[in-house]
Short mmCIF file of C-alpha atoms and ligand atoms in Angstrom, two decimals:
data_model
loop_
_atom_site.label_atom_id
_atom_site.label_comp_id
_atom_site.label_asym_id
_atom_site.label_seq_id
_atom_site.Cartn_x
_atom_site.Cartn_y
_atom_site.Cartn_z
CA UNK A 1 125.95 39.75 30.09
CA UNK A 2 129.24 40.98 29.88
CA UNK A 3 130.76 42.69 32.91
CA UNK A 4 132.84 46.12 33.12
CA UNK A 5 136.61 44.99 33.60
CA UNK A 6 138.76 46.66 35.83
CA UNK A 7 142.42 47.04 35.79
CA UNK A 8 144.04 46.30 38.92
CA UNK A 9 147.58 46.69 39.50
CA UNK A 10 149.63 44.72 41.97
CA UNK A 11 150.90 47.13 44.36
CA UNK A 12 152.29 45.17 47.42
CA UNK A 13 152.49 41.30 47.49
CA UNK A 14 153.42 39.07 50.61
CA UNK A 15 154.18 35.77 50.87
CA UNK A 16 152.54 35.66 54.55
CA UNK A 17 152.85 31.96 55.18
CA UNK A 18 155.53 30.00 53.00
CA UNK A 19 154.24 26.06 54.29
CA UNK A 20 150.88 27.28 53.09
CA UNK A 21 151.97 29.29 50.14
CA UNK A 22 149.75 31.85 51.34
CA UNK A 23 149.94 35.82 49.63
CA UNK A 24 148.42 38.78 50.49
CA UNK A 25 148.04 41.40 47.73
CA UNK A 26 147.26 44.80 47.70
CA UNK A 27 145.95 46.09 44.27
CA UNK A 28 145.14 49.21 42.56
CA UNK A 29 142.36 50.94 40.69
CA UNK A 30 144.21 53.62 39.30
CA UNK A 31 140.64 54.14 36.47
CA UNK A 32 138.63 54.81 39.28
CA UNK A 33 138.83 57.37 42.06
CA UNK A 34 137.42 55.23 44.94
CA UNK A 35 136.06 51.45 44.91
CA UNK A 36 133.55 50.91 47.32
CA UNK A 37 131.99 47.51 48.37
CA UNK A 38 130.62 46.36 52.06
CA UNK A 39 133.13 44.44 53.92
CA UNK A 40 132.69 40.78 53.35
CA UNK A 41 132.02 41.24 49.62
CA UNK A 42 134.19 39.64 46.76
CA UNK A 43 135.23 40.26 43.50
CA UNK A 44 136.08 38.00 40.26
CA UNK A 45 139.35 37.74 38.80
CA UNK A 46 139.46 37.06 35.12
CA UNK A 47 142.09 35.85 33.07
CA UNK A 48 143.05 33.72 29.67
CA UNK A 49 144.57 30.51 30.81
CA UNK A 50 147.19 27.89 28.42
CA UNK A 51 144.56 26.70 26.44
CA UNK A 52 142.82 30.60 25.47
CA UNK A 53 139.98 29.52 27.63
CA UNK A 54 138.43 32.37 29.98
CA UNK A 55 138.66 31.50 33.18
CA UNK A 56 136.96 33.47 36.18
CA UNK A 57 137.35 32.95 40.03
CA UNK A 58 135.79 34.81 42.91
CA UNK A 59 138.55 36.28 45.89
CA UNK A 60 136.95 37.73 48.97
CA UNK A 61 138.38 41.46 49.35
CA UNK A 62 140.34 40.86 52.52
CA UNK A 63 139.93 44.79 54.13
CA UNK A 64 137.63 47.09 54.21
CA UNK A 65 137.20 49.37 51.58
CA UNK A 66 140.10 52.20 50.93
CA UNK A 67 139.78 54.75 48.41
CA UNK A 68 140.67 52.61 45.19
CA UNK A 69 142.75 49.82 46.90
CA UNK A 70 141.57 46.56 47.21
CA UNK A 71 143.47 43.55 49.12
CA UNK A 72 143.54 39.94 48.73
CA UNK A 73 144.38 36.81 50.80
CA UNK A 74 145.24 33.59 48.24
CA UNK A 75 146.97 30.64 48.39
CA UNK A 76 148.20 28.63 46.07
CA UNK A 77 146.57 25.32 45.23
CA UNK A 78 147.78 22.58 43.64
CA UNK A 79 147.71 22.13 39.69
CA UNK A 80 145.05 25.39 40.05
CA UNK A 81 145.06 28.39 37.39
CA UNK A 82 143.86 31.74 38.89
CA UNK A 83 145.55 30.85 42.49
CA UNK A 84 148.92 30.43 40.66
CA UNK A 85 148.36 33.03 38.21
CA UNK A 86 148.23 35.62 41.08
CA UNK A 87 151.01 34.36 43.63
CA UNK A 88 153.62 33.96 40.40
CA UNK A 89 152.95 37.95 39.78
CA UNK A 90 156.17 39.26 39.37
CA UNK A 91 157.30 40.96 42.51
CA UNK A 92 157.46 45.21 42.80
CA UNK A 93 158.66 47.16 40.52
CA UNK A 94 157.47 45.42 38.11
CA UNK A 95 153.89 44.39 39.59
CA UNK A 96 152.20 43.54 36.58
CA UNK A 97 147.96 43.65 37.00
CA UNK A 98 145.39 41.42 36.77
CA UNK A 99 141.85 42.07 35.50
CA UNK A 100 138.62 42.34 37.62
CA UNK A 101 134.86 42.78 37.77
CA UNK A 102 132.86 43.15 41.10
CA UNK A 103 132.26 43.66 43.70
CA UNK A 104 129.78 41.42 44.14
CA UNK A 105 128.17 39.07 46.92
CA UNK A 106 126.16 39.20 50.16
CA UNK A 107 128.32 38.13 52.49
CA UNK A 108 127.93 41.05 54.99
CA UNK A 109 127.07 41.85 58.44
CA UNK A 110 123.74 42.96 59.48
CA UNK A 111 122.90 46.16 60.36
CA UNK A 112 122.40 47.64 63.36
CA UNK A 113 125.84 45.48 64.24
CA UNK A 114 125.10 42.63 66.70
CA UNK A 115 127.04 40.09 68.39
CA UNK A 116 128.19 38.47 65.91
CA UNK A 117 130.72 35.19 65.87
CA UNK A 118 133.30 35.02 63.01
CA UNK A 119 133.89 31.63 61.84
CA UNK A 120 136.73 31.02 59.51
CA UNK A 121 139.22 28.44 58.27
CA UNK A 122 142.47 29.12 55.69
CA UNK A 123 142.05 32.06 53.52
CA UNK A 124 138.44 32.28 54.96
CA UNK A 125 139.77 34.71 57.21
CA UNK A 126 140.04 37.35 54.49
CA UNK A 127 136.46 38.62 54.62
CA UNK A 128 136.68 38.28 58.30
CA UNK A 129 140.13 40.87 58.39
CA UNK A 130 137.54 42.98 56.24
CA UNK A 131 134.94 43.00 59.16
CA UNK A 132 136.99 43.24 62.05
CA UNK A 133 138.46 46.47 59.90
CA UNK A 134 135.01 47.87 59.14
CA UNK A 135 134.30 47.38 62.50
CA UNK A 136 137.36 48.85 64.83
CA UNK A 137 138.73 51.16 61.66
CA UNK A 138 142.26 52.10 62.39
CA UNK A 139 142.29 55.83 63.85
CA UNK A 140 138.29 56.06 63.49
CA UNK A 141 135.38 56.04 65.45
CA UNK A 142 134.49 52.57 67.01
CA UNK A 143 131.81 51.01 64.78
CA UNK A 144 130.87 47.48 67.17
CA UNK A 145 128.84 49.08 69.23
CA UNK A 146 130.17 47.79 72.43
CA UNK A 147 128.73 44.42 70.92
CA UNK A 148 130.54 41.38 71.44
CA UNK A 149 132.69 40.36 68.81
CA UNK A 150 134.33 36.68 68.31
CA UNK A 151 136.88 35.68 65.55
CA UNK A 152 137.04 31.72 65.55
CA UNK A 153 139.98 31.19 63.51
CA UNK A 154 140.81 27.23 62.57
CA UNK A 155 144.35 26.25 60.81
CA UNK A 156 146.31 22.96 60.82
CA UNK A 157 149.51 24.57 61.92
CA UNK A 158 150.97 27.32 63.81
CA UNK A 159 152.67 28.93 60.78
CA UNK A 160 149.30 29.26 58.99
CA UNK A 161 147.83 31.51 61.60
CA UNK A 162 147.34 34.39 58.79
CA UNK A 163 147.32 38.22 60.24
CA UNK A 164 147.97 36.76 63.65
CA UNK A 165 149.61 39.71 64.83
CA UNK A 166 147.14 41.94 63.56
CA UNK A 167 144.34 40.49 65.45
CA UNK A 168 146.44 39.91 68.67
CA UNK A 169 146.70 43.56 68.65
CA UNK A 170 143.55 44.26 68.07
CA UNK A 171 142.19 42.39 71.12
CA UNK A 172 144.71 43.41 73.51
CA UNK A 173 143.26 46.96 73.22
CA UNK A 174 139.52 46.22 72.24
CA UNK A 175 138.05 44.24 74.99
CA UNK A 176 134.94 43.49 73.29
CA UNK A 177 136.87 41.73 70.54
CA UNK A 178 137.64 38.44 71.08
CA UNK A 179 140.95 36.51 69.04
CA UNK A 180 140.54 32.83 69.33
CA UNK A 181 143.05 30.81 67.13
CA UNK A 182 142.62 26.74 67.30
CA UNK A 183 145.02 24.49 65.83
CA UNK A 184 144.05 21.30 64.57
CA UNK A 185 147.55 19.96 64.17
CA UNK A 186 149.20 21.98 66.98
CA UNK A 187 152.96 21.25 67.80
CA UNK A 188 153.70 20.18 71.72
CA UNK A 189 154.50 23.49 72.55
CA UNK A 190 151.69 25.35 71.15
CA UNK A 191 149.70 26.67 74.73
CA UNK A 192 146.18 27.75 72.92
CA UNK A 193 143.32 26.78 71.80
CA UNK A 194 143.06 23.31 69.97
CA UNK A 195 140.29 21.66 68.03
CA UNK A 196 138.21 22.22 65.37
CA UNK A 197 136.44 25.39 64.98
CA UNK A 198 133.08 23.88 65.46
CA UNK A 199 133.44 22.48 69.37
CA UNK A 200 134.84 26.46 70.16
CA UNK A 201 131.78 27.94 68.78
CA UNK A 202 128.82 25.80 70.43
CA UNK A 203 131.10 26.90 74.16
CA UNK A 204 131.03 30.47 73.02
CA UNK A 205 127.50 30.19 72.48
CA UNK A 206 126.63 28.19 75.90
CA UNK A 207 128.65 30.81 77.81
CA UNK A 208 127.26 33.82 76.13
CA UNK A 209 123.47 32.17 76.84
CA UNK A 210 124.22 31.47 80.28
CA UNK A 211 125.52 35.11 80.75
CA UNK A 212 122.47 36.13 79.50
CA UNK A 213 120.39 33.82 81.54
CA UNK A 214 118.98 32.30 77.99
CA UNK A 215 117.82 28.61 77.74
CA UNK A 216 119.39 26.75 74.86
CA UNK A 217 118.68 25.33 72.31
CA UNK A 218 116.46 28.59 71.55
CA UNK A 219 112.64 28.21 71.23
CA UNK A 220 112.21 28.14 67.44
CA UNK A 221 110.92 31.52 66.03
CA UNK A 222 106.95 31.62 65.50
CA UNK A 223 106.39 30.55 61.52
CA UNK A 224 104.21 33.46 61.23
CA UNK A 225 106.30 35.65 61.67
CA UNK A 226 107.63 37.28 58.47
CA UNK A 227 111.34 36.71 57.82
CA UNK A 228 111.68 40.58 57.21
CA UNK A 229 110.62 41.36 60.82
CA UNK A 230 113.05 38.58 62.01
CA UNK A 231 115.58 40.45 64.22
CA UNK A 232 118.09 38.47 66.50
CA UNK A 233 120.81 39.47 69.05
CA UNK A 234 123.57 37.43 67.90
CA UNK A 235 124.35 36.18 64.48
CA UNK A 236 127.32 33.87 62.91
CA UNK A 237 129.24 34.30 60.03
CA UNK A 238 131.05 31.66 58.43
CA UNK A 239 133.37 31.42 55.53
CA UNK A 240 135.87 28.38 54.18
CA UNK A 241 135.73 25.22 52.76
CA UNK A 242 132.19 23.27 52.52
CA UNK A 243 133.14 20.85 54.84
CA UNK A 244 133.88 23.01 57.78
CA UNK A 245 130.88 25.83 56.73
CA UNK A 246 128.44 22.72 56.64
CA UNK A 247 130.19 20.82 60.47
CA UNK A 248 129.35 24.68 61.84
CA UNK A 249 125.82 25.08 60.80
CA UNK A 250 125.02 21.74 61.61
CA UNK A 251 126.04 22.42 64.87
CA UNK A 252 124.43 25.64 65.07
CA UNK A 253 121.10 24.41 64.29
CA UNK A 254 121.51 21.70 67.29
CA UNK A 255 121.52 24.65 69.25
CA UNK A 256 118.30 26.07 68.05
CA UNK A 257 119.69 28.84 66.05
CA UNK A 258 117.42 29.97 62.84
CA UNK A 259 119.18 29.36 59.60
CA UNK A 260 118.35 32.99 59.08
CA UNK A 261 120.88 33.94 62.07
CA UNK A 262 123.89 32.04 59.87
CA UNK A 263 125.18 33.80 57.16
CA UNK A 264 128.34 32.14 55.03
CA UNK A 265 130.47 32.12 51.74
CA UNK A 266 131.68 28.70 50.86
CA UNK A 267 135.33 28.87 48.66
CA UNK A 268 134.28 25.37 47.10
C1 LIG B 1 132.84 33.64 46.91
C2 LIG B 1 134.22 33.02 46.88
C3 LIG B 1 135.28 33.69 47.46
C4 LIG B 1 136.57 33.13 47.44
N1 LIG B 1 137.58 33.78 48.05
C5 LIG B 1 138.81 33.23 48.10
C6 LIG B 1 139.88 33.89 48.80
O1 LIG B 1 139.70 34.97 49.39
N2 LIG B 1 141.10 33.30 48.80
C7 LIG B 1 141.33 32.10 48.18
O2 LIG B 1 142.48 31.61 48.23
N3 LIG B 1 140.32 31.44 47.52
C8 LIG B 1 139.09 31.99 47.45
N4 LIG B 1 138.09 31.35 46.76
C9 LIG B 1 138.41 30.16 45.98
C10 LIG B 1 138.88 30.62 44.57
O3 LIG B 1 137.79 31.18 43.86
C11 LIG B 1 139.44 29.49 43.71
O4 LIG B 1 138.53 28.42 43.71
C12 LIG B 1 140.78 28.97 44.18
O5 LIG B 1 141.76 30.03 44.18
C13 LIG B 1 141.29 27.88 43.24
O6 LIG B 1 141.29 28.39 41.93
P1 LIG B 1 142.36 27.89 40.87
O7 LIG B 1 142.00 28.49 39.57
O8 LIG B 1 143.75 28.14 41.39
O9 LIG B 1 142.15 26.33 40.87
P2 LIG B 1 141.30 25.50 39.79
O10 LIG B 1 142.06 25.49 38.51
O11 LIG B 1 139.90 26.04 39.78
O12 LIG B 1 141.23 24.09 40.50
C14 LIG B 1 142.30 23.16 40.51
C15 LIG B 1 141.95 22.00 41.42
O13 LIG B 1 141.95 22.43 42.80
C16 LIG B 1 140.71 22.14 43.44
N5 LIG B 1 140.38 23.33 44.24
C17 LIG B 1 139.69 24.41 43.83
N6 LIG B 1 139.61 25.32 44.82
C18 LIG B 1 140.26 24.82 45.87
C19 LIG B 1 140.53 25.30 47.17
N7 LIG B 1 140.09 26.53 47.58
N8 LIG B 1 141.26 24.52 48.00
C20 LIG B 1 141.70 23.30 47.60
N9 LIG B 1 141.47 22.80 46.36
C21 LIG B 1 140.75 23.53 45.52
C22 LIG B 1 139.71 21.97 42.31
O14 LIG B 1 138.69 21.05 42.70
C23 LIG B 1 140.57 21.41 41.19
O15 LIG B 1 140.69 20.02 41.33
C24 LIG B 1 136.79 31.88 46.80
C25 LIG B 1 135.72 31.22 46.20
C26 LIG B 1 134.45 31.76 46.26
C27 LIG B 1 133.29 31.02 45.61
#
């Protein structure tokens, strides 16, 4: 079926990390007066490549939504079409736009919010920056809740830690948000958290269980009970490579979680 195409023009572009070739974009939909779409939720990009072929790739919308603006966290990747097609847009004033359909995906948090724990490696952080937004909105009304909110962020190096000082911010004046960057290929002088992602999330879950005087691993949920009616108090929400979506699940279950308490979007 073909899909309505949108024109999106480049309206900011930043190379945020140069090791990692990392850009974020901001584009706009100057067709349409707003562009909704939950936080979490992607959209494709669509383009002709060398050889006339159509080529389409999904890109997690890295905010919230904003009127008709949408943003984007990429990096480059080796040899790769769409990736390079968007970070060699020519720089302002000439922009230059790229063409969309979406949005599209389920990648979203639950409602009534919950605890939730943010899981995210490399430019898996960009649907995360669009939940942390949807839920402590600049200059707007808290939406978290009070709930307990924990952004697990895993990158090789220092230099990759992507909207660092956004998040920094953020916790230092939201104490129910939680900023926990781990390096797996930290330099000597780098004084947080190290490790993979995985080993940070089965402590944050031990320590929020003990605070809450829970047993773990959890009882498994009665079977007859319909997955509809399944409510729970703290879910996870994952998004990166395979590998590292597939280490935290794993380790998840271990703990007795319900695959129905794991939500993720896998980039490969
Ligand atoms: C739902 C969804 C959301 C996504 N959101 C984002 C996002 O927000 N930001 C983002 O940067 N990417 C995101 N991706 C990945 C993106 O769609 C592309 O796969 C990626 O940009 C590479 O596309 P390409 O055309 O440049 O490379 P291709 O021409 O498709 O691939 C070139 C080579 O690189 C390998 N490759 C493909 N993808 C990757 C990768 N991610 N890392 C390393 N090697 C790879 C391929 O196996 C192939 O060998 C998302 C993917 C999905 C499914």
């Amino acid at each position: 079926m073909a899909r309505e195409l949108l024109t999106a023009r480049l309206e900011r572009k930043e190379c945020i990390s140069e090791v990692a070739q990392c850009y974020h974009f901001v584009f706009v939909l100057d067709e349409l007066e707003s562009f909704p779409f939950a936080a979490g939720q992607f959209v494709s990009g669509v383009a002709v490549d060398a050889n006339g072929k159509l080529q389409t790739r999904a890109y997690s919308l890295a905010s919230a939504a904003n009127g008709n603006k949408f943003e984007l966290c990429v990096n480059r990747v080796e040899e790769g079409f769409f990736s390079n097609h968007l970070a060699d847009l020519p720089d302002l004033p000439i922009g230059g736009t790229i063409q969309i359909h979406g949005p599209h995906g389920h990648f979203i948090l639950h409602e009534p919010v919950t605890d939730s724990i943010l899981v995210a490696t490399g430019t898996g952080i960009a649907p995360m920056r669009g939940f942390v937004q949807s839920l402590f909105p600049e200059g707007g009304p808290d939406r978290s809740n009070g709930k307990q909110i924990w952004l697990v962020y895993g990158t090789r190096h220092e230099s990759d830690i992507y909207y660092r000082a956004e998040f920094e911010a953020l916790a230092a004046r939201q104490p129910n948000f939680h900023y926990l960057p781990t390096l797996s290929r930290a330099e000597k002088n780098w004084t947080g958290m190290r490790g993979y992602v995985q080993e940070h999330v089965a402590r944050i879950i031990e320590e929020r269980a003990a605070r809450l005087g829970q047993t773990l691993p959890v009882p498994p949920v009665d079977p007859a009970i319909p997955a509809a009616e399944l409510n729970f108090d703290v879910y996870a929400y994952i998004c990166g490579l395979n590998e590292m979506v597939s280490s935290v699940r794993e380790r998840l279950s271990g703990l007795g979680w319900h695959k129905k308490q794991i939500v993720f979007e896998r980039y490969d």
